[in-house]
PDB file of N, CA and C in Angstrom:
ATOM      1  N   GLN K   1       8.304  10.597  -4.023  1.00  0.00           N
ATOM      2  CA  GLN K   1       8.134   9.159  -3.912  1.00  0.00           C
ATOM      3  C   GLN K   1       6.918   8.885  -3.028  1.00  0.00           C
ATOM      4  N   PHE K   2       6.012   8.077  -3.541  1.00  0.00           N
ATOM      5  CA  PHE K   2       4.758   7.788  -2.838  1.00  0.00           C
ATOM      6  C   PHE K   2       4.939   6.819  -1.684  1.00  0.00           C
ATOM      7  N   LEU K   3       5.773   5.804  -1.910  1.00  0.00           N
ATOM      8  CA  LEU K   3       5.900   4.710  -0.951  1.00  0.00           C
ATOM      9  C   LEU K   3       7.364   4.390  -0.690  1.00  0.00           C
ATOM     10  N   ASP K   4       7.635   3.875   0.501  1.00  0.00           N
ATOM     11  CA  ASP K   4       8.964   3.375   0.856  1.00  0.00           C
ATOM     12  C   ASP K   4       8.789   1.942   1.338  1.00  0.00           C
ATOM     13  N   VAL K   5       9.456   1.017   0.700  1.00  0.00           N
ATOM     14  CA  VAL K   5       9.353  -0.385   1.085  1.00  0.00           C
ATOM     15  C   VAL K   5      10.448  -0.706   2.090  1.00  0.00           C
ATOM     16  N   ILE K   6      10.050  -1.291   3.197  1.00  0.00           N
ATOM     17  CA  ILE K   6      11.002  -1.772   4.190  1.00  0.00           C
ATOM     18  C   ILE K   6      11.350  -3.205   3.796  1.00  0.00           C
ATOM     19  N   GLU K   7      12.607  -3.444   3.473  1.00  0.00           N
ATOM     20  CA  GLU K   7      13.006  -4.772   2.997  1.00  0.00           C
ATOM     21  C   GLU K   7      12.715  -5.829   4.053  1.00  0.00           C
ATOM     22  N   PRO K   8      12.025  -6.892   3.650  1.00  0.00           N
ATOM     23  CA  PRO K   8      11.726  -7.959   4.608  1.00  0.00           C
ATOM     24  C   PRO K   8      13.000  -8.702   5.013  1.00  0.00           C
ATOM     25  N   GLN K   9      13.038  -9.123   6.252  1.00  0.00           N
ATOM     26  CA  GLN K   9      14.161  -9.883   6.777  1.00  0.00           C
ATOM     27  C   GLN K   9      13.727 -11.341   6.956  1.00  0.00           C
ATOM     28  N   GLY K  10      13.333 -11.972   5.841  1.00  0.00           N
ATOM     29  CA  GLY K  10      12.885 -13.363   5.889  1.00  0.00           C
ATOM     30  C   GLY K  10      11.399 -13.526   6.156  1.00  0.00           C
ATOM     31  N   ALA K  11      10.672 -12.431   6.235  1.00  0.00           N
ATOM     32  CA  ALA K  11       9.228 -12.501   6.485  1.00  0.00           C
ATOM     33  C   ALA K  11       8.474 -12.796   5.194  1.00  0.00           C
ATOM     34  N   MET K  12       7.216 -13.157   5.348  1.00  0.00           N
ATOM     35  CA  MET K  12       6.360 -13.457   4.201  1.00  0.00           C
ATOM     36  C   MET K  12       5.591 -12.220   3.744  1.00  0.00           C
ATOM     37  N   TYR K  13       5.963 -11.080   4.242  1.00  0.00           N
ATOM     38  CA  TYR K  13       5.277  -9.844   3.886  1.00  0.00           C
ATOM     39  C   TYR K  13       6.284  -8.702   3.869  1.00  0.00           C
ATOM     40  N   ALA K  14       5.888  -7.624   3.198  1.00  0.00           N
ATOM     41  CA  ALA K  14       6.693  -6.407   3.171  1.00  0.00           C
ATOM     42  C   ALA K  14       5.887  -5.292   3.823  1.00  0.00           C
ATOM     43  N   LEU K  15       6.558  -4.493   4.618  1.00  0.00           N
ATOM     44  CA  LEU K  15       5.940  -3.294   5.166  1.00  0.00           C
ATOM     45  C   LEU K  15       6.240  -2.146   4.215  1.00  0.00           C
ATOM     46  N   ILE K  16       5.205  -1.381   3.918  1.00  0.00           N
ATOM     47  CA  ILE K  16       5.329  -0.276   2.974  1.00  0.00           C
ATOM     48  C   ILE K  16       4.864   0.999   3.658  1.00  0.00           C
ATOM     49  N   ARG K  17       5.767   1.976   3.733  1.00  0.00           N
ATOM     50  CA  ARG K  17       5.426   3.273   4.331  1.00  0.00           C
ATOM     51  C   ARG K  17       4.703   4.114   3.287  1.00  0.00           C
ATOM     52  N   ILE K  18       3.579   4.705   3.688  1.00  0.00           N
ATOM     53  CA  ILE K  18       2.795   5.571   2.805  1.00  0.00           C
ATOM     54  C   ILE K  18       3.174   7.017   3.095  1.00  0.00           C
ATOM     55  N   ASN K  19       3.702   7.697   2.111  1.00  0.00           N
ATOM     56  CA  ASN K  19       4.022   9.120   2.257  1.00  0.00           C
ATOM     57  C   ASN K  19       2.764   9.923   1.957  1.00  0.00           C
ATOM     58  N   THR K  20       1.957  10.118   2.975  1.00  0.00           N
ATOM     59  CA  THR K  20       0.640  10.745   2.784  1.00  0.00           C
ATOM     60  C   THR K  20       0.722  12.158   2.220  1.00  0.00           C
ATOM     61  N   ALA K  21       1.834  12.830   2.375  1.00  0.00           N
ATOM     62  CA  ALA K  21       1.983  14.187   1.848  1.00  0.00           C
ATOM     63  C   ALA K  21       1.890  14.225   0.323  1.00  0.00           C
ATOM     64  N   HIS K  22       2.117  13.093  -0.328  1.00  0.00           N
ATOM     65  CA  HIS K  22       2.104  13.040  -1.795  1.00  0.00           C
ATOM     66  C   HIS K  22       0.731  12.678  -2.374  1.00  0.00           C
ATOM     67  N   PHE K  23      -0.239  12.434  -1.487  1.00  0.00           N
ATOM     68  CA  PHE K  23      -1.563  12.014  -1.949  1.00  0.00           C
ATOM     69  C   PHE K  23      -2.607  13.094  -1.709  1.00  0.00           C
ATOM     70  N   ASN K  24      -3.679  13.017  -2.489  1.00  0.00           N
ATOM     71  CA  ASN K  24      -4.827  13.888  -2.306  1.00  0.00           C
ATOM     72  C   ASN K  24      -5.465  13.526  -0.968  1.00  0.00           C
ATOM     73  N   THR K  25      -5.337  14.397   0.024  1.00  0.00           N
ATOM     74  CA  THR K  25      -5.797  14.062   1.373  1.00  0.00           C
ATOM     75  C   THR K  25      -7.327  14.026   1.502  1.00  0.00           C
ATOM     76  N   ALA K  26      -8.025  14.535   0.519  1.00  0.00           N
ATOM     77  CA  ALA K  26      -9.486  14.394   0.541  1.00  0.00           C
ATOM     78  C   ALA K  26      -9.873  12.942   0.273  1.00  0.00           C
ATOM     79  N   GLU K  27      -9.002  12.200  -0.399  1.00  0.00           N
ATOM     80  CA  GLU K  27      -9.269  10.796  -0.731  1.00  0.00           C
ATOM     81  C   GLU K  27      -8.531   9.838   0.203  1.00  0.00           C
ATOM     82  N   ILE K  28      -7.260  10.133   0.470  1.00  0.00           N
ATOM     83  CA  ILE K  28      -6.427   9.240   1.280  1.00  0.00           C
ATOM     84  C   ILE K  28      -5.929  10.013   2.488  1.00  0.00           C
ATOM     85  N   LYS K  29      -6.531   9.712   3.624  1.00  0.00           N
ATOM     86  CA  LYS K  29      -6.189  10.406   4.861  1.00  0.00           C
ATOM     87  C   LYS K  29      -5.142   9.655   5.670  1.00  0.00           C
ATOM     88  N   ASP K  30      -5.148   8.324   5.545  1.00  0.00           N
ATOM     89  CA  ASP K  30      -4.260   7.502   6.364  1.00  0.00           C
ATOM     90  C   ASP K  30      -4.151   6.103   5.750  1.00  0.00           C
ATOM     91  N   ASP K  31      -3.493   5.204   6.463  1.00  0.00           N
ATOM     92  CA  ASP K  31      -3.284   3.852   5.950  1.00  0.00           C
ATOM     93  C   ASP K  31      -4.590   3.069   5.792  1.00  0.00           C
ATOM     94  N   THR K  32      -5.573   3.368   6.629  1.00  0.00           N
ATOM     95  CA  THR K  32      -6.848   2.648   6.533  1.00  0.00           C
ATOM     96  C   THR K  32      -7.592   3.014   5.253  1.00  0.00           C
ATOM     97  N   THR K  33      -7.699   4.301   4.948  1.00  0.00           N
ATOM     98  CA  THR K  33      -8.384   4.691   3.710  1.00  0.00           C
ATOM     99  C   THR K  33      -7.580   4.254   2.487  1.00  0.00           C
ATOM    100  N   PHE K  34      -6.253   4.279   2.594  1.00  0.00           N
ATOM    101  CA  PHE K  34      -5.397   3.792   1.506  1.00  0.00           C
ATOM    102  C   PHE K  34      -5.723   2.326   1.216  1.00  0.00           C
ATOM    103  N   ALA K  35      -5.757   1.501   2.251  1.00  0.00           N
ATOM    104  CA  ALA K  35      -6.026   0.067   2.087  1.00  0.00           C
ATOM    105  C   ALA K  35      -7.432  -0.184   1.522  1.00  0.00           C
ATOM    106  N   GLN K  36      -8.409   0.554   2.019  1.00  0.00           N
ATOM    107  CA  GLN K  36      -9.790   0.386   1.547  1.00  0.00           C
ATOM    108  C   GLN K  36      -9.924   0.731   0.070  1.00  0.00           C
ATOM    109  N   LEU K  37      -9.379   1.873  -0.316  1.00  0.00           N
ATOM    110  CA  LEU K  37      -9.472   2.293  -1.718  1.00  0.00           C
ATOM    111  C   LEU K  37      -8.671   1.379  -2.642  1.00  0.00           C
ATOM    112  N   LEU K  38      -7.504   0.936  -2.189  1.00  0.00           N
ATOM    113  CA  LEU K  38      -6.690   0.026  -2.998  1.00  0.00           C
ATOM    114  C   LEU K  38      -7.441  -1.270  -3.281  1.00  0.00           C
ATOM    115  N   LEU K  39      -8.123  -1.783  -2.290  1.00  0.00           N
ATOM    116  CA  LEU K  39      -8.916  -3.004  -2.481  1.00  0.00           C
ATOM    117  C   LEU K  39     -10.084  -2.745  -3.436  1.00  0.00           C
ATOM    118  N   GLN K  40     -10.791  -1.651  -3.237  1.00  0.00           N
ATOM    119  CA  GLN K  40     -11.949  -1.326  -4.075  1.00  0.00           C
ATOM    120  C   GLN K  40     -11.569  -1.087  -5.529  1.00  0.00           C
ATOM    121  N   GLU K  41     -10.485  -0.358  -5.740  1.00  0.00           N
ATOM    122  CA  GLU K  41     -10.131   0.077  -7.090  1.00  0.00           C
ATOM    123  C   GLU K  41      -9.215  -0.889  -7.840  1.00  0.00           C
ATOM    124  N   GLU K  42      -8.347  -1.580  -7.128  1.00  0.00           N
ATOM    125  CA  GLU K  42      -7.336  -2.413  -7.793  1.00  0.00           C
ATOM    126  C   GLU K  42      -7.391  -3.887  -7.400  1.00  0.00           C
ATOM    127  N   ASN K  43      -8.294  -4.239  -6.491  1.00  0.00           N
ATOM    128  CA  ASN K  43      -8.385  -5.621  -6.005  1.00  0.00           C
ATOM    129  C   ASN K  43      -7.072  -6.128  -5.428  1.00  0.00           C
ATOM    130  N   VAL K  44      -6.352  -5.232  -4.747  1.00  0.00           N
ATOM    131  CA  VAL K  44      -5.122  -5.590  -4.053  1.00  0.00           C
ATOM    132  C   VAL K  44      -5.396  -5.420  -2.558  1.00  0.00           C
ATOM    133  N   PHE K  45      -5.211  -6.517  -1.823  1.00  0.00           N
ATOM    134  CA  PHE K  45      -5.480  -6.505  -0.388  1.00  0.00           C
ATOM    135  C   PHE K  45      -4.193  -6.286   0.384  1.00  0.00           C
ATOM    136  N   VAL K  46      -4.193  -5.259   1.223  1.00  0.00           N
ATOM    137  CA  VAL K  46      -3.111  -5.001   2.167  1.00  0.00           C
ATOM    138  C   VAL K  46      -3.748  -4.764   3.525  1.00  0.00           C
ATOM    139  N   LEU K  47      -3.001  -5.023   4.566  1.00  0.00           N
ATOM    140  CA  LEU K  47      -3.481  -4.718   5.909  1.00  0.00           C
ATOM    141  C   LEU K  47      -2.953  -3.350   6.324  1.00  0.00           C
ATOM    142  N   PRO K  48      -3.821  -2.506   6.861  1.00  0.00           N
ATOM    143  CA  PRO K  48      -3.352  -1.206   7.336  1.00  0.00           C
ATOM    144  C   PRO K  48      -2.395  -1.386   8.516  1.00  0.00           C
ATOM    145  N   GLY K  49      -1.410  -0.517   8.604  1.00  0.00           N
ATOM    146  CA  GLY K  49      -0.474  -0.573   9.712  1.00  0.00           C
ATOM    147  C   GLY K  49      -1.127  -0.385  11.066  1.00  0.00           C
ATOM    148  N   LYS K  50      -2.268   0.290  11.089  1.00  0.00           N
ATOM    149  CA  LYS K  50      -2.987   0.490  12.349  1.00  0.00           C
ATOM    150  C   LYS K  50      -3.297  -0.845  13.029  1.00  0.00           C
ATOM    151  N   CYS K  51      -3.441  -1.902  12.251  1.00  0.00           N
ATOM    152  CA  CYS K  51      -3.680  -3.236  12.827  1.00  0.00           C
ATOM    153  C   CYS K  51      -2.518  -3.669  13.714  1.00  0.00           C
ATOM    154  N   PHE K  52      -1.346  -3.102  13.465  1.00  0.00           N
ATOM    155  CA  PHE K  52      -0.127  -3.484  14.173  1.00  0.00           C
ATOM    156  C   PHE K  52       0.455  -2.301  14.957  1.00  0.00           C
ATOM    157  N   THR K  53      -0.370  -1.286  15.177  1.00  0.00           N
ATOM    158  CA  THR K  53       0.010  -0.034  15.845  1.00  0.00           C
ATOM    159  C   THR K  53       1.169   0.681  15.148  1.00  0.00           C
ATOM    160  N   VAL K  54       1.172   0.630  13.822  1.00  0.00           N
ATOM    161  CA  VAL K  54       2.180   1.323  13.016  1.00  0.00           C
ATOM    162  C   VAL K  54       1.430   2.182  11.992  1.00  0.00           C
ATOM    163  N   ASP K  55       1.240   3.450  12.303  1.00  0.00           N
ATOM    164  CA  ASP K  55       0.475   4.334  11.423  1.00  0.00           C
ATOM    165  C   ASP K  55       1.208   4.611  10.112  1.00  0.00           C
ATOM    166  N   ASN K  56       0.415   4.798   9.071  1.00  0.00           N
ATOM    167  CA  ASN K  56       0.881   5.145   7.722  1.00  0.00           C
ATOM    168  C   ASN K  56       1.808   4.106   7.098  1.00  0.00           C
ATOM    169  N   PHE K  57       1.549   2.866   7.417  1.00  0.00           N
ATOM    170  CA  PHE K  57       2.182   1.723   6.765  1.00  0.00           C
ATOM    171  C   PHE K  57       1.084   0.776   6.319  1.00  0.00           C
ATOM    172  N   VAL K  58       1.377  -0.045   5.333  1.00  0.00           N
ATOM    173  CA  VAL K  58       0.519  -1.175   4.988  1.00  0.00           C
ATOM    174  C   VAL K  58       1.410  -2.405   4.889  1.00  0.00           C
ATOM    175  N   ARG K  59       0.795  -3.572   5.041  1.00  0.00           N
ATOM    176  CA  ARG K  59       1.528  -4.833   4.958  1.00  0.00           C
ATOM    177  C   ARG K  59       1.026  -5.609   3.747  1.00  0.00           C
ATOM    178  N   LEU K  60       1.951  -5.970   2.873  1.00  0.00           N
ATOM    179  CA  LEU K  60       1.642  -6.705   1.645  1.00  0.00           C
ATOM    180  C   LEU K  60       2.273  -8.086   1.735  1.00  0.00           C
ATOM    181  N   VAL K  61       1.466  -9.118   1.580  1.00  0.00           N
ATOM    182  CA  VAL K  61       1.977 -10.487   1.598  1.00  0.00           C
ATOM    183  C   VAL K  61       2.736 -10.743   0.304  1.00  0.00           C
ATOM    184  N   ILE K  62       3.942 -11.325   0.417  1.00  0.00           N
ATOM    185  CA  ILE K  62       4.782 -11.543  -0.753  1.00  0.00           C
ATOM    186  C   ILE K  62       5.172 -13.012  -0.924  1.00  0.00           C
ATOM    187  N   CYS K  63       4.479 -13.920  -0.222  1.00  0.00           N
ATOM    188  CA  CYS K  63       4.826 -15.342  -0.336  1.00  0.00           C
ATOM    189  C   CYS K  63       4.066 -16.035  -1.469  1.00  0.00           C
ATOM    190  N   CYS K  64       3.280 -15.308  -2.221  1.00  0.00           N
ATOM    191  CA  CYS K  64       2.564 -15.873  -3.362  1.00  0.00           C
ATOM    192  C   CYS K  64       3.513 -15.939  -4.565  1.00  0.00           C
ATOM    193  N   PRO K  65       3.084 -16.544  -5.669  1.00  0.00           N
ATOM    194  CA  PRO K  65       3.961 -16.626  -6.849  1.00  0.00           C
ATOM    195  C   PRO K  65       4.442 -15.245  -7.309  1.00  0.00           C
ATOM    196  N   ASP K  66       5.666 -15.210  -7.834  1.00  0.00           N
ATOM    197  CA  ASP K  66       6.298 -13.947  -8.243  1.00  0.00           C
ATOM    198  C   ASP K  66       5.426 -13.115  -9.169  1.00  0.00           C
ATOM    199  N   GLU K  67       4.758 -13.760 -10.120  1.00  0.00           N
ATOM    200  CA  GLU K  67       3.947 -12.995 -11.074  1.00  0.00           C
ATOM    201  C   GLU K  67       2.791 -12.276 -10.380  1.00  0.00           C
ATOM    202  N   MET K  68       2.292 -12.831  -9.289  1.00  0.00           N
ATOM    203  CA  MET K  68       1.220 -12.167  -8.542  1.00  0.00           C
ATOM    204  C   MET K  68       1.756 -10.943  -7.796  1.00  0.00           C
ATOM    205  N   VAL K  69       2.960 -11.053  -7.261  1.00  0.00           N
ATOM    206  CA  VAL K  69       3.578  -9.922  -6.568  1.00  0.00           C
ATOM    207  C   VAL K  69       3.856  -8.801  -7.564  1.00  0.00           C
ATOM    208  N   VAL K  70       4.375  -9.160  -8.735  1.00  0.00           N
ATOM    209  CA  VAL K  70       4.655  -8.158  -9.776  1.00  0.00           C
ATOM    210  C   VAL K  70       3.363  -7.463 -10.201  1.00  0.00           C
ATOM    211  N   ASP K  71       2.302  -8.230 -10.389  1.00  0.00           N
ATOM    212  CA  ASP K  71       1.011  -7.653 -10.774  1.00  0.00           C
ATOM    213  C   ASP K  71       0.480  -6.730  -9.678  1.00  0.00           C
ATOM    214  N   ALA K  72       0.572  -7.155  -8.433  1.00  0.00           N
ATOM    215  CA  ALA K  72       0.102  -6.324  -7.313  1.00  0.00           C
ATOM    216  C   ALA K  72       0.887  -5.014  -7.252  1.00  0.00           C
ATOM    217  N   CYS K  73       2.191  -5.082  -7.484  1.00  0.00           N
ATOM    218  CA  CYS K  73       3.019  -3.869  -7.455  1.00  0.00           C
ATOM    219  C   CYS K  73       2.662  -2.925  -8.601  1.00  0.00           C
ATOM    220  N   ALA K  74       2.373  -3.478  -9.757  1.00  0.00           N
ATOM    221  CA  ALA K  74       1.957  -2.642 -10.895  1.00  0.00           C
ATOM    222  C   ALA K  74       0.633  -1.951 -10.584  1.00  0.00           C
ATOM    223  N   ARG K  75      -0.297  -2.679  -9.998  1.00  0.00           N
ATOM    224  CA  ARG K  75      -1.582  -2.090  -9.622  1.00  0.00           C
ATOM    225  C   ARG K  75      -1.402  -1.027  -8.541  1.00  0.00           C
ATOM    226  N   LEU K  76      -0.520  -1.304  -7.607  1.00  0.00           N
ATOM    227  CA  LEU K  76      -0.219  -0.350  -6.547  1.00  0.00           C
ATOM    228  C   LEU K  76       0.362   0.933  -7.133  1.00  0.00           C
ATOM    229  N   ASN K  77       1.235   0.802  -8.094  1.00  0.00           N
ATOM    230  CA  ASN K  77       1.837   1.956  -8.759  1.00  0.00           C
ATOM    231  C   ASN K  77       0.777   2.801  -9.474  1.00  0.00           C
ATOM    232  N   GLU K  78      -0.113   2.152 -10.217  1.00  0.00           N
ATOM    233  CA  GLU K  78      -1.193   2.876 -10.911  1.00  0.00           C
ATOM    234  C   GLU K  78      -2.113   3.589  -9.920  1.00  0.00           C
ATOM    235  N   PHE K  79      -2.419   2.917  -8.839  1.00  0.00           N
ATOM    236  CA  PHE K  79      -3.252   3.502  -7.798  1.00  0.00           C
ATOM    237  C   PHE K  79      -2.606   4.777  -7.250  1.00  0.00           C
ATOM    238  N   CYS K  80      -1.319   4.704  -6.967  1.00  0.00           N
ATOM    239  CA  CYS K  80      -0.607   5.869  -6.417  1.00  0.00           C
ATOM    240  C   CYS K  80      -0.607   7.027  -7.407  1.00  0.00           C
ATOM    241  N   LYS K  81      -0.366   6.745  -8.662  1.00  0.00           N
ATOM    242  CA  LYS K  81      -0.384   7.803  -9.677  1.00  0.00           C
ATOM    243  C   LYS K  81      -1.757   8.470  -9.755  1.00  0.00           C
ATOM    244  N   ARG K  82      -2.788   7.665  -9.691  1.00  0.00           N
ATOM    245  CA  ARG K  82      -4.153   8.178  -9.815  1.00  0.00           C
ATOM    246  C   ARG K  82      -4.539   9.074  -8.641  1.00  0.00           C
ATOM    247  N   HIS K  83      -3.990   8.805  -7.465  1.00  0.00           N
ATOM    248  CA  HIS K  83      -4.373   9.542  -6.271  1.00  0.00           C
ATOM    249  C   HIS K  83      -3.334  10.582  -5.839  1.00  0.00           C
ATOM    250  N   ALA K  84      -2.353  10.832  -6.678  1.00  0.00           N
ATOM    251  CA  ALA K  84      -1.318  11.816  -6.347  1.00  0.00           C
ATOM    252  C   ALA K  84      -1.892  13.226  -6.346  1.00  0.00           C
ATOM    253  N   LYS K  85      -1.244  14.093  -5.594  1.00  0.00           N
ATOM    254  CA  LYS K  85      -1.643  15.509  -5.579  1.00  0.00           C
ATOM    255  C   LYS K  85      -1.373  16.136  -6.924  1.00  0.00           C
TER     256      LYS K  85
END
């Protein structure tokens, strides 16, 4: 499993743990490179956990319309498959 979603407790965002062991470490070293590549390749913006002193997590805003969240998750899934070991 590439990612673990921490269920939000009424927040407008979800925290997602990145299981870096499942990714090509030459491409994805940490949450910052994950976020940068995700934006470049899939146009999905997440904040790296390092912004909040939480390594290997990203924060995804989920208060937008449902179809946008579904699309972002599909893009996130494709990104993970492409960068898997």
